[in-house]
């Protein structure tokens, strides 16, 4: 996910931080709310725990203006549980409309209900990210509902642990589709909206 957006003359900057989950939630909020102050504090040399979270964002060559999350629209994949759900709640509290994507509609609805009960806005887009059509459908859902797309949190993942001799091509292909292909094409699908946004931030979660 590294590279240059020639149309915007934007350079993708990357930073990696090793931290427990509660510090990660703070990290996500700061990337969106105050990236120009936050990025210089990040370093590849930070080693606090075994969990790693890679954050990538682009900034215009002339400087990045970030008005905050109030009124922004942010997609969170894997938004029905765990880190995704907690991130979605934090974004909702910060004033963003949250698009929750994931395989389990019931869990997505529960998280969305909590966000709206607190005065926020949320949209559920049930989607299996192993389906190659899902990235476009999720991005279109965000744009259709909110008319904008300001940020993306690629959090969803498939993780199976089994002996090497028991793996088959179906399970392997599912891992590649969800964990590698889907985040790539979600960023691609989100690009038109991100290019119009003053926030335009992408957070990729890995462990």
PDB file of C-alpha atoms in Angstrom:
ATOM      1  CA  UNK A   1       0.000   0.000   0.000  1.00  0.00           C
ATOM      2  CA  UNK A   2       2.972   2.299  -0.365  1.00  0.00           C
ATOM      3  CA  UNK A   3       3.272   4.625  -3.291  1.00  0.00           C
ATOM      4  CA  UNK A   4       2.548   8.000  -4.849  1.00  0.00           C
ATOM      5  CA  UNK A   5      -0.808   9.387  -5.943  1.00  0.00           C
ATOM      6  CA  UNK A   6       0.302  11.357  -8.974  1.00  0.00           C
ATOM      7  CA  UNK A   7      -3.081  13.015  -9.527  1.00  0.00           C
ATOM      8  CA  UNK A   8      -2.997  14.623  -6.092  1.00  0.00           C
ATOM      9  CA  UNK A   9       0.780  14.971  -5.909  1.00  0.00           C
ATOM     10  CA  UNK A  10       0.410  13.158  -2.584  1.00  0.00           C
ATOM     11  CA  UNK A  11       3.125  11.082  -0.990  1.00  0.00           C
ATOM     12  CA  UNK A  12       2.093   8.143   1.173  1.00  0.00           C
ATOM     13  CA  UNK A  13       3.843   8.256   4.540  1.00  0.00           C
ATOM     14  CA  UNK A  14       4.007   5.180   6.722  1.00  0.00           C
ATOM     15  CA  UNK A  15       4.597   4.543  10.396  1.00  0.00           C
ATOM     16  CA  UNK A  16       4.448   1.433  12.529  1.00  0.00           C
ATOM     17  CA  UNK A  17       3.742   1.187  16.212  1.00  0.00           C
ATOM     18  CA  UNK A  18       3.674  -1.859  18.502  1.00  0.00           C
ATOM     19  CA  UNK A  19       1.058  -1.411  21.206  1.00  0.00           C
ATOM     20  CA  UNK A  20      -1.748  -3.019  23.216  1.00  0.00           C
ATOM     21  CA  UNK A  21      -5.303  -2.616  21.899  1.00  0.00           C
ATOM     22  CA  UNK A  22      -6.249   0.335  24.125  1.00  0.00           C
ATOM     23  CA  UNK A  23      -3.305   2.349  22.810  1.00  0.00           C
ATOM     24  CA  UNK A  24      -4.267   1.397  19.279  1.00  0.00           C
ATOM     25  CA  UNK A  25      -7.735   2.953  19.672  1.00  0.00           C
ATOM     26  CA  UNK A  26      -6.082   6.177  20.776  1.00  0.00           C
ATOM     27  CA  UNK A  27      -3.753   5.887  17.778  1.00  0.00           C
ATOM     28  CA  UNK A  28      -6.648   5.590  15.323  1.00  0.00           C
ATOM     29  CA  UNK A  29      -8.363   8.685  16.739  1.00  0.00           C
ATOM     30  CA  UNK A  30      -5.157  10.709  16.584  1.00  0.00           C
ATOM     31  CA  UNK A  31      -4.384   9.682  12.997  1.00  0.00           C
ATOM     32  CA  UNK A  32      -7.749  11.072  11.929  1.00  0.00           C
ATOM     33  CA  UNK A  33      -7.957  14.069  14.284  1.00  0.00           C
ATOM     34  CA  UNK A  34      -4.424  15.419  14.406  1.00  0.00           C
ATOM     35  CA  UNK A  35      -2.086  13.608  11.995  1.00  0.00           C
ATOM     36  CA  UNK A  36       0.395  16.437  11.471  1.00  0.00           C
ATOM     37  CA  UNK A  37       1.209  16.503  15.185  1.00  0.00           C
ATOM     38  CA  UNK A  38       0.988  12.743  15.650  1.00  0.00           C
ATOM     39  CA  UNK A  39       3.042  11.302  12.809  1.00  0.00           C
ATOM     40  CA  UNK A  40       6.436  12.666  13.934  1.00  0.00           C
ATOM     41  CA  UNK A  41       6.084  10.742  17.204  1.00  0.00           C
ATOM     42  CA  UNK A  42       5.765   7.364  15.481  1.00  0.00           C
ATOM     43  CA  UNK A  43       8.772   5.219  14.808  1.00  0.00           C
ATOM     44  CA  UNK A  44       9.545   1.774  13.447  1.00  0.00           C
ATOM     45  CA  UNK A  45      11.755   1.311  16.505  1.00  0.00           C
ATOM     46  CA  UNK A  46       8.880   1.220  19.012  1.00  0.00           C
ATOM     47  CA  UNK A  47       8.495  -2.308  20.434  1.00  0.00           C
ATOM     48  CA  UNK A  48       6.009  -2.561  23.285  1.00  0.00           C
ATOM     49  CA  UNK A  49       4.144  -5.813  22.653  1.00  0.00           C
ATOM     50  CA  UNK A  50       3.689  -8.617  20.138  1.00  0.00           C
ATOM     51  CA  UNK A  51       0.767  -6.903  18.379  1.00  0.00           C
ATOM     52  CA  UNK A  52       1.686  -4.637  15.482  1.00  0.00           C
ATOM     53  CA  UNK A  53      -0.519  -2.047  13.847  1.00  0.00           C
ATOM     54  CA  UNK A  54       0.559  -0.378  10.618  1.00  0.00           C
ATOM     55  CA  UNK A  55      -0.937   3.020   9.906  1.00  0.00           C
ATOM     56  CA  UNK A  56      -0.720   4.595   6.468  1.00  0.00           C
ATOM     57  CA  UNK A  57      -1.949   8.003   5.475  1.00  0.00           C
ATOM     58  CA  UNK A  58      -1.369  10.453   2.652  1.00  0.00           C
ATOM     59  CA  UNK A  59      -0.653  14.146   3.017  1.00  0.00           C
ATOM     60  CA  UNK A  60      -0.671  16.841   0.338  1.00  0.00           C
ATOM     61  CA  UNK A  61       2.713  18.246  -0.621  1.00  0.00           C
ATOM     62  CA  UNK A  62       1.616  21.699   0.494  1.00  0.00           C
ATOM     63  CA  UNK A  63       0.513  20.532   3.931  1.00  0.00           C
ATOM     64  CA  UNK A  64      -2.545  18.721   5.285  1.00  0.00           C
ATOM     65  CA  UNK A  65      -5.551  20.538   6.725  1.00  0.00           C
ATOM     66  CA  UNK A  66      -7.635  18.310   9.028  1.00  0.00           C
ATOM     67  CA  UNK A  67     -10.873  19.858  10.279  1.00  0.00           C
ATOM     68  CA  UNK A  68     -11.620  16.875  12.512  1.00  0.00           C
ATOM     69  CA  UNK A  69     -14.075  14.033  12.172  1.00  0.00           C
ATOM     70  CA  UNK A  70     -17.339  15.880  12.715  1.00  0.00           C
ATOM     71  CA  UNK A  71     -19.415  15.201   9.607  1.00  0.00           C
ATOM     72  CA  UNK A  72     -16.862  12.853   8.048  1.00  0.00           C
ATOM     73  CA  UNK A  73     -17.746   9.361   6.822  1.00  0.00           C
ATOM     74  CA  UNK A  74     -15.413   6.468   7.678  1.00  0.00           C
ATOM     75  CA  UNK A  75     -15.591   2.793   6.681  1.00  0.00           C
ATOM     76  CA  UNK A  76     -14.576   0.187   9.282  1.00  0.00           C
ATOM     77  CA  UNK A  77     -14.284  -3.425   8.144  1.00  0.00           C
ATOM     78  CA  UNK A  78     -14.722  -6.151  10.725  1.00  0.00           C
ATOM     79  CA  UNK A  79     -16.862  -3.610  12.541  1.00  0.00           C
ATOM     80  CA  UNK A  80     -19.075  -6.095  14.358  1.00  0.00           C
ATOM     81  CA  UNK A  81     -16.673  -7.124  17.101  1.00  0.00           C
ATOM     82  CA  UNK A  82     -13.297  -6.626  18.751  1.00  0.00           C
ATOM     83  CA  UNK A  83     -10.983  -3.888  17.529  1.00  0.00           C
ATOM     84  CA  UNK A  84     -13.312  -2.995  14.650  1.00  0.00           C
ATOM     85  CA  UNK A  85     -16.325  -2.439  16.899  1.00  0.00           C
ATOM     86  CA  UNK A  86     -14.316  -0.442  19.437  1.00  0.00           C
ATOM     87  CA  UNK A  87     -12.808   1.692  16.666  1.00  0.00           C
ATOM     88  CA  UNK A  88     -16.253   2.323  15.170  1.00  0.00           C
ATOM     89  CA  UNK A  89     -17.611   3.465  18.533  1.00  0.00           C
ATOM     90  CA  UNK A  90     -14.705   5.854  19.030  1.00  0.00           C
ATOM     91  CA  UNK A  91     -15.154   7.310  15.557  1.00  0.00           C
ATOM     92  CA  UNK A  92     -18.866   7.734  16.226  1.00  0.00           C
ATOM     93  CA  UNK A  93     -18.151   9.584  19.454  1.00  0.00           C
ATOM     94  CA  UNK A  94     -15.794  11.865  17.531  1.00  0.00           C
ATOM     95  CA  UNK A  95     -18.630  12.877  15.202  1.00  0.00           C
ATOM     96  CA  UNK A  96     -17.991  10.658  12.194  1.00  0.00           C
ATOM     97  CA  UNK A  97     -20.646   8.700  10.360  1.00  0.00           C
ATOM     98  CA  UNK A  98     -19.449   5.096  10.491  1.00  0.00           C
ATOM     99  CA  UNK A  99     -19.978   2.473   7.792  1.00  0.00           C
ATOM    100  CA  UNK A 100     -19.753  -0.944   9.436  1.00  0.00           C
ATOM    101  CA  UNK A 101     -18.773  -3.802   7.130  1.00  0.00           C
ATOM    102  CA  UNK A 102     -18.536  -7.460   8.086  1.00  0.00           C
ATOM    103  CA  UNK A 103     -19.896 -10.960   7.671  1.00  0.00           C
ATOM    104  CA  UNK A 104     -22.270 -11.017  10.646  1.00  0.00           C
ATOM    105  CA  UNK A 105     -25.254  -8.650  10.208  1.00  0.00           C
ATOM    106  CA  UNK A 106     -26.529  -9.168  13.751  1.00  0.00           C
ATOM    107  CA  UNK A 107     -23.289  -7.981  15.339  1.00  0.00           C
ATOM    108  CA  UNK A 108     -23.053  -5.043  12.946  1.00  0.00           C
ATOM    109  CA  UNK A 109     -26.573  -3.971  13.916  1.00  0.00           C
ATOM    110  CA  UNK A 110     -25.713  -4.148  17.612  1.00  0.00           C
ATOM    111  CA  UNK A 111     -22.706  -1.871  17.177  1.00  0.00           C
ATOM    112  CA  UNK A 112     -24.690   0.486  14.940  1.00  0.00           C
ATOM    113  CA  UNK A 113     -27.476   0.678  17.534  1.00  0.00           C
ATOM    114  CA  UNK A 114     -24.968   1.672  20.193  1.00  0.00           C
ATOM    115  CA  UNK A 115     -23.532   4.395  17.974  1.00  0.00           C
ATOM    116  CA  UNK A 116     -26.936   5.848  17.077  1.00  0.00           C
ATOM    117  CA  UNK A 117     -28.103   5.648  20.691  1.00  0.00           C
ATOM    118  CA  UNK A 118     -25.216   7.947  21.540  1.00  0.00           C
ATOM    119  CA  UNK A 119     -26.307  10.453  18.906  1.00  0.00           C
ATOM    120  CA  UNK A 120     -24.045   9.196  16.119  1.00  0.00           C
ATOM    121  CA  UNK A 121     -24.720   7.908  12.623  1.00  0.00           C
ATOM    122  CA  UNK A 122     -24.029   4.397  11.385  1.00  0.00           C
ATOM    123  CA  UNK A 123     -24.696   2.301   8.307  1.00  0.00           C
ATOM    124  CA  UNK A 124     -24.385  -1.491   8.165  1.00  0.00           C
ATOM    125  CA  UNK A 125     -23.121  -3.120   4.973  1.00  0.00           C
ATOM    126  CA  UNK A 126     -23.043  -6.914   5.454  1.00  0.00           C
ATOM    127  CA  UNK A 127     -20.259  -8.195   3.237  1.00  0.00           C
ATOM    128  CA  UNK A 128     -17.920 -11.135   2.838  1.00  0.00           C
ATOM    129  CA  UNK A 129     -14.569  -9.615   1.920  1.00  0.00           C
ATOM    130  CA  UNK A 130     -13.590 -12.862   0.198  1.00  0.00           C
ATOM    131  CA  UNK A 131     -16.105 -11.785  -2.465  1.00  0.00           C
ATOM    132  CA  UNK A 132     -14.231  -9.644  -5.030  1.00  0.00           C
ATOM    133  CA  UNK A 133     -17.305  -7.423  -5.485  1.00  0.00           C
ATOM    134  CA  UNK A 134     -17.478  -6.465  -1.792  1.00  0.00           C
ATOM    135  CA  UNK A 135     -14.952  -3.573  -1.788  1.00  0.00           C
ATOM    136  CA  UNK A 136     -16.853  -1.662  -4.463  1.00  0.00           C
ATOM    137  CA  UNK A 137     -20.214  -2.363  -2.805  1.00  0.00           C
ATOM    138  CA  UNK A 138     -18.973  -1.119   0.579  1.00  0.00           C
ATOM    139  CA  UNK A 139     -17.517   2.081  -0.873  1.00  0.00           C
ATOM    140  CA  UNK A 140     -20.639   2.716  -2.934  1.00  0.00           C
ATOM    141  CA  UNK A 141     -22.797   2.183   0.153  1.00  0.00           C
ATOM    142  CA  UNK A 142     -20.871   4.885   1.992  1.00  0.00           C
ATOM    143  CA  UNK A 143     -21.087   7.351  -0.894  1.00  0.00           C
ATOM    144  CA  UNK A 144     -24.773   6.641  -1.536  1.00  0.00           C
ATOM    145  CA  UNK A 145     -25.750   7.219   2.098  1.00  0.00           C
ATOM    146  CA  UNK A 146     -23.460  10.051   3.132  1.00  0.00           C
ATOM    147  CA  UNK A 147     -22.315  11.584  -0.145  1.00  0.00           C
ATOM    148  CA  UNK A 148     -18.679  11.445   0.902  1.00  0.00           C
ATOM    149  CA  UNK A 149     -15.920   9.056   1.948  1.00  0.00           C
ATOM    150  CA  UNK A 150     -13.236  10.469   4.226  1.00  0.00           C
ATOM    151  CA  UNK A 151     -11.496   7.495   5.784  1.00  0.00           C
ATOM    152  CA  UNK A 152     -11.061   3.744   5.773  1.00  0.00           C
ATOM    153  CA  UNK A 153     -10.038   1.369   8.558  1.00  0.00           C
ATOM    154  CA  UNK A 154      -9.024  -1.999   7.049  1.00  0.00           C
ATOM    155  CA  UNK A 155      -9.466  -4.169  10.128  1.00  0.00           C
ATOM    156  CA  UNK A 156     -11.232  -7.353   8.956  1.00  0.00           C
ATOM    157  CA  UNK A 157      -9.139 -10.511   8.736  1.00  0.00           C
ATOM    158  CA  UNK A 158      -9.364 -14.272   8.554  1.00  0.00           C
ATOM    159  CA  UNK A 159      -7.080 -16.204  10.885  1.00  0.00           C
ATOM    160  CA  UNK A 160      -6.928 -19.992  10.950  1.00  0.00           C
ATOM    161  CA  UNK A 161      -4.361 -22.001  12.865  1.00  0.00           C
ATOM    162  CA  UNK A 162      -3.780 -25.575  11.751  1.00  0.00           C
ATOM    163  CA  UNK A 163      -0.883 -27.882  10.933  1.00  0.00           C
ATOM    164  CA  UNK A 164       0.788 -27.275   7.587  1.00  0.00           C
ATOM    165  CA  UNK A 165      -0.224 -30.686   6.303  1.00  0.00           C
ATOM    166  CA  UNK A 166      -3.941 -29.962   6.872  1.00  0.00           C
ATOM    167  CA  UNK A 167      -4.150 -26.805   4.767  1.00  0.00           C
ATOM    168  CA  UNK A 168      -6.000 -26.859   1.445  1.00  0.00           C
ATOM    169  CA  UNK A 169      -6.129 -24.350  -1.399  1.00  0.00           C
ATOM    170  CA  UNK A 170      -9.595 -23.127  -0.395  1.00  0.00           C
ATOM    171  CA  UNK A 171      -8.462 -22.022   3.054  1.00  0.00           C
ATOM    172  CA  UNK A 172      -5.255 -20.523   1.698  1.00  0.00           C
ATOM    173  CA  UNK A 173      -7.092 -18.583  -1.006  1.00  0.00           C
ATOM    174  CA  UNK A 174      -9.591 -17.262   1.540  1.00  0.00           C
ATOM    175  CA  UNK A 175      -6.749 -15.862   3.656  1.00  0.00           C
ATOM    176  CA  UNK A 176      -5.191 -14.119   0.667  1.00  0.00           C
ATOM    177  CA  UNK A 177      -8.560 -12.789  -0.512  1.00  0.00           C
ATOM    178  CA  UNK A 178      -9.626 -11.322   2.837  1.00  0.00           C
ATOM    179  CA  UNK A 179      -6.292 -10.293   4.326  1.00  0.00           C
ATOM    180  CA  UNK A 180      -4.459  -9.030   1.229  1.00  0.00           C
ATOM    181  CA  UNK A 181      -6.724  -8.533  -1.782  1.00  0.00           C
ATOM    182  CA  UNK A 182      -9.695  -6.939  -0.002  1.00  0.00           C
ATOM    183  CA  UNK A 183      -7.756  -4.126   1.742  1.00  0.00           C
ATOM    184  CA  UNK A 184      -5.965  -3.306  -1.519  1.00  0.00           C
ATOM    185  CA  UNK A 185      -9.159  -3.020  -3.541  1.00  0.00           C
ATOM    186  CA  UNK A 186     -11.039  -1.264  -0.743  1.00  0.00           C
ATOM    187  CA  UNK A 187      -8.424   1.488  -0.921  1.00  0.00           C
ATOM    188  CA  UNK A 188      -8.844   1.560  -4.698  1.00  0.00           C
ATOM    189  CA  UNK A 189     -12.647   1.767  -4.408  1.00  0.00           C
ATOM    190  CA  UNK A 190     -12.373   4.517  -1.792  1.00  0.00           C
ATOM    191  CA  UNK A 191      -9.880   6.644  -3.751  1.00  0.00           C
ATOM    192  CA  UNK A 192     -12.394   8.874  -5.584  1.00  0.00           C
ATOM    193  CA  UNK A 193     -14.003   9.868  -2.292  1.00  0.00           C
ATOM    194  CA  UNK A 194     -10.704  10.188  -0.449  1.00  0.00           C
ATOM    195  CA  UNK A 195      -9.334  12.506  -3.137  1.00  0.00           C
ATOM    196  CA  UNK A 196     -12.196  14.927  -2.414  1.00  0.00           C
ATOM    197  CA  UNK A 197     -11.763  14.811   1.359  1.00  0.00           C
ATOM    198  CA  UNK A 198      -9.602  17.086   3.545  1.00  0.00           C
ATOM    199  CA  UNK A 199      -9.210  14.134   5.965  1.00  0.00           C
ATOM    200  CA  UNK A 200      -8.377  11.354   3.441  1.00  0.00           C
ATOM    201  CA  UNK A 201      -6.864   8.829   5.829  1.00  0.00           C
ATOM    202  CA  UNK A 202      -6.419   5.050   5.627  1.00  0.00           C
ATOM    203  CA  UNK A 203      -5.537   2.849   8.595  1.00  0.00           C
ATOM    204  CA  UNK A 204      -4.441  -0.730   7.878  1.00  0.00           C
ATOM    205  CA  UNK A 205      -4.511  -3.062  10.877  1.00  0.00           C
ATOM    206  CA  UNK A 206      -2.248  -6.124  11.033  1.00  0.00           C
ATOM    207  CA  UNK A 207      -1.017  -8.435  13.739  1.00  0.00           C
TER     208      UNK A 207
END
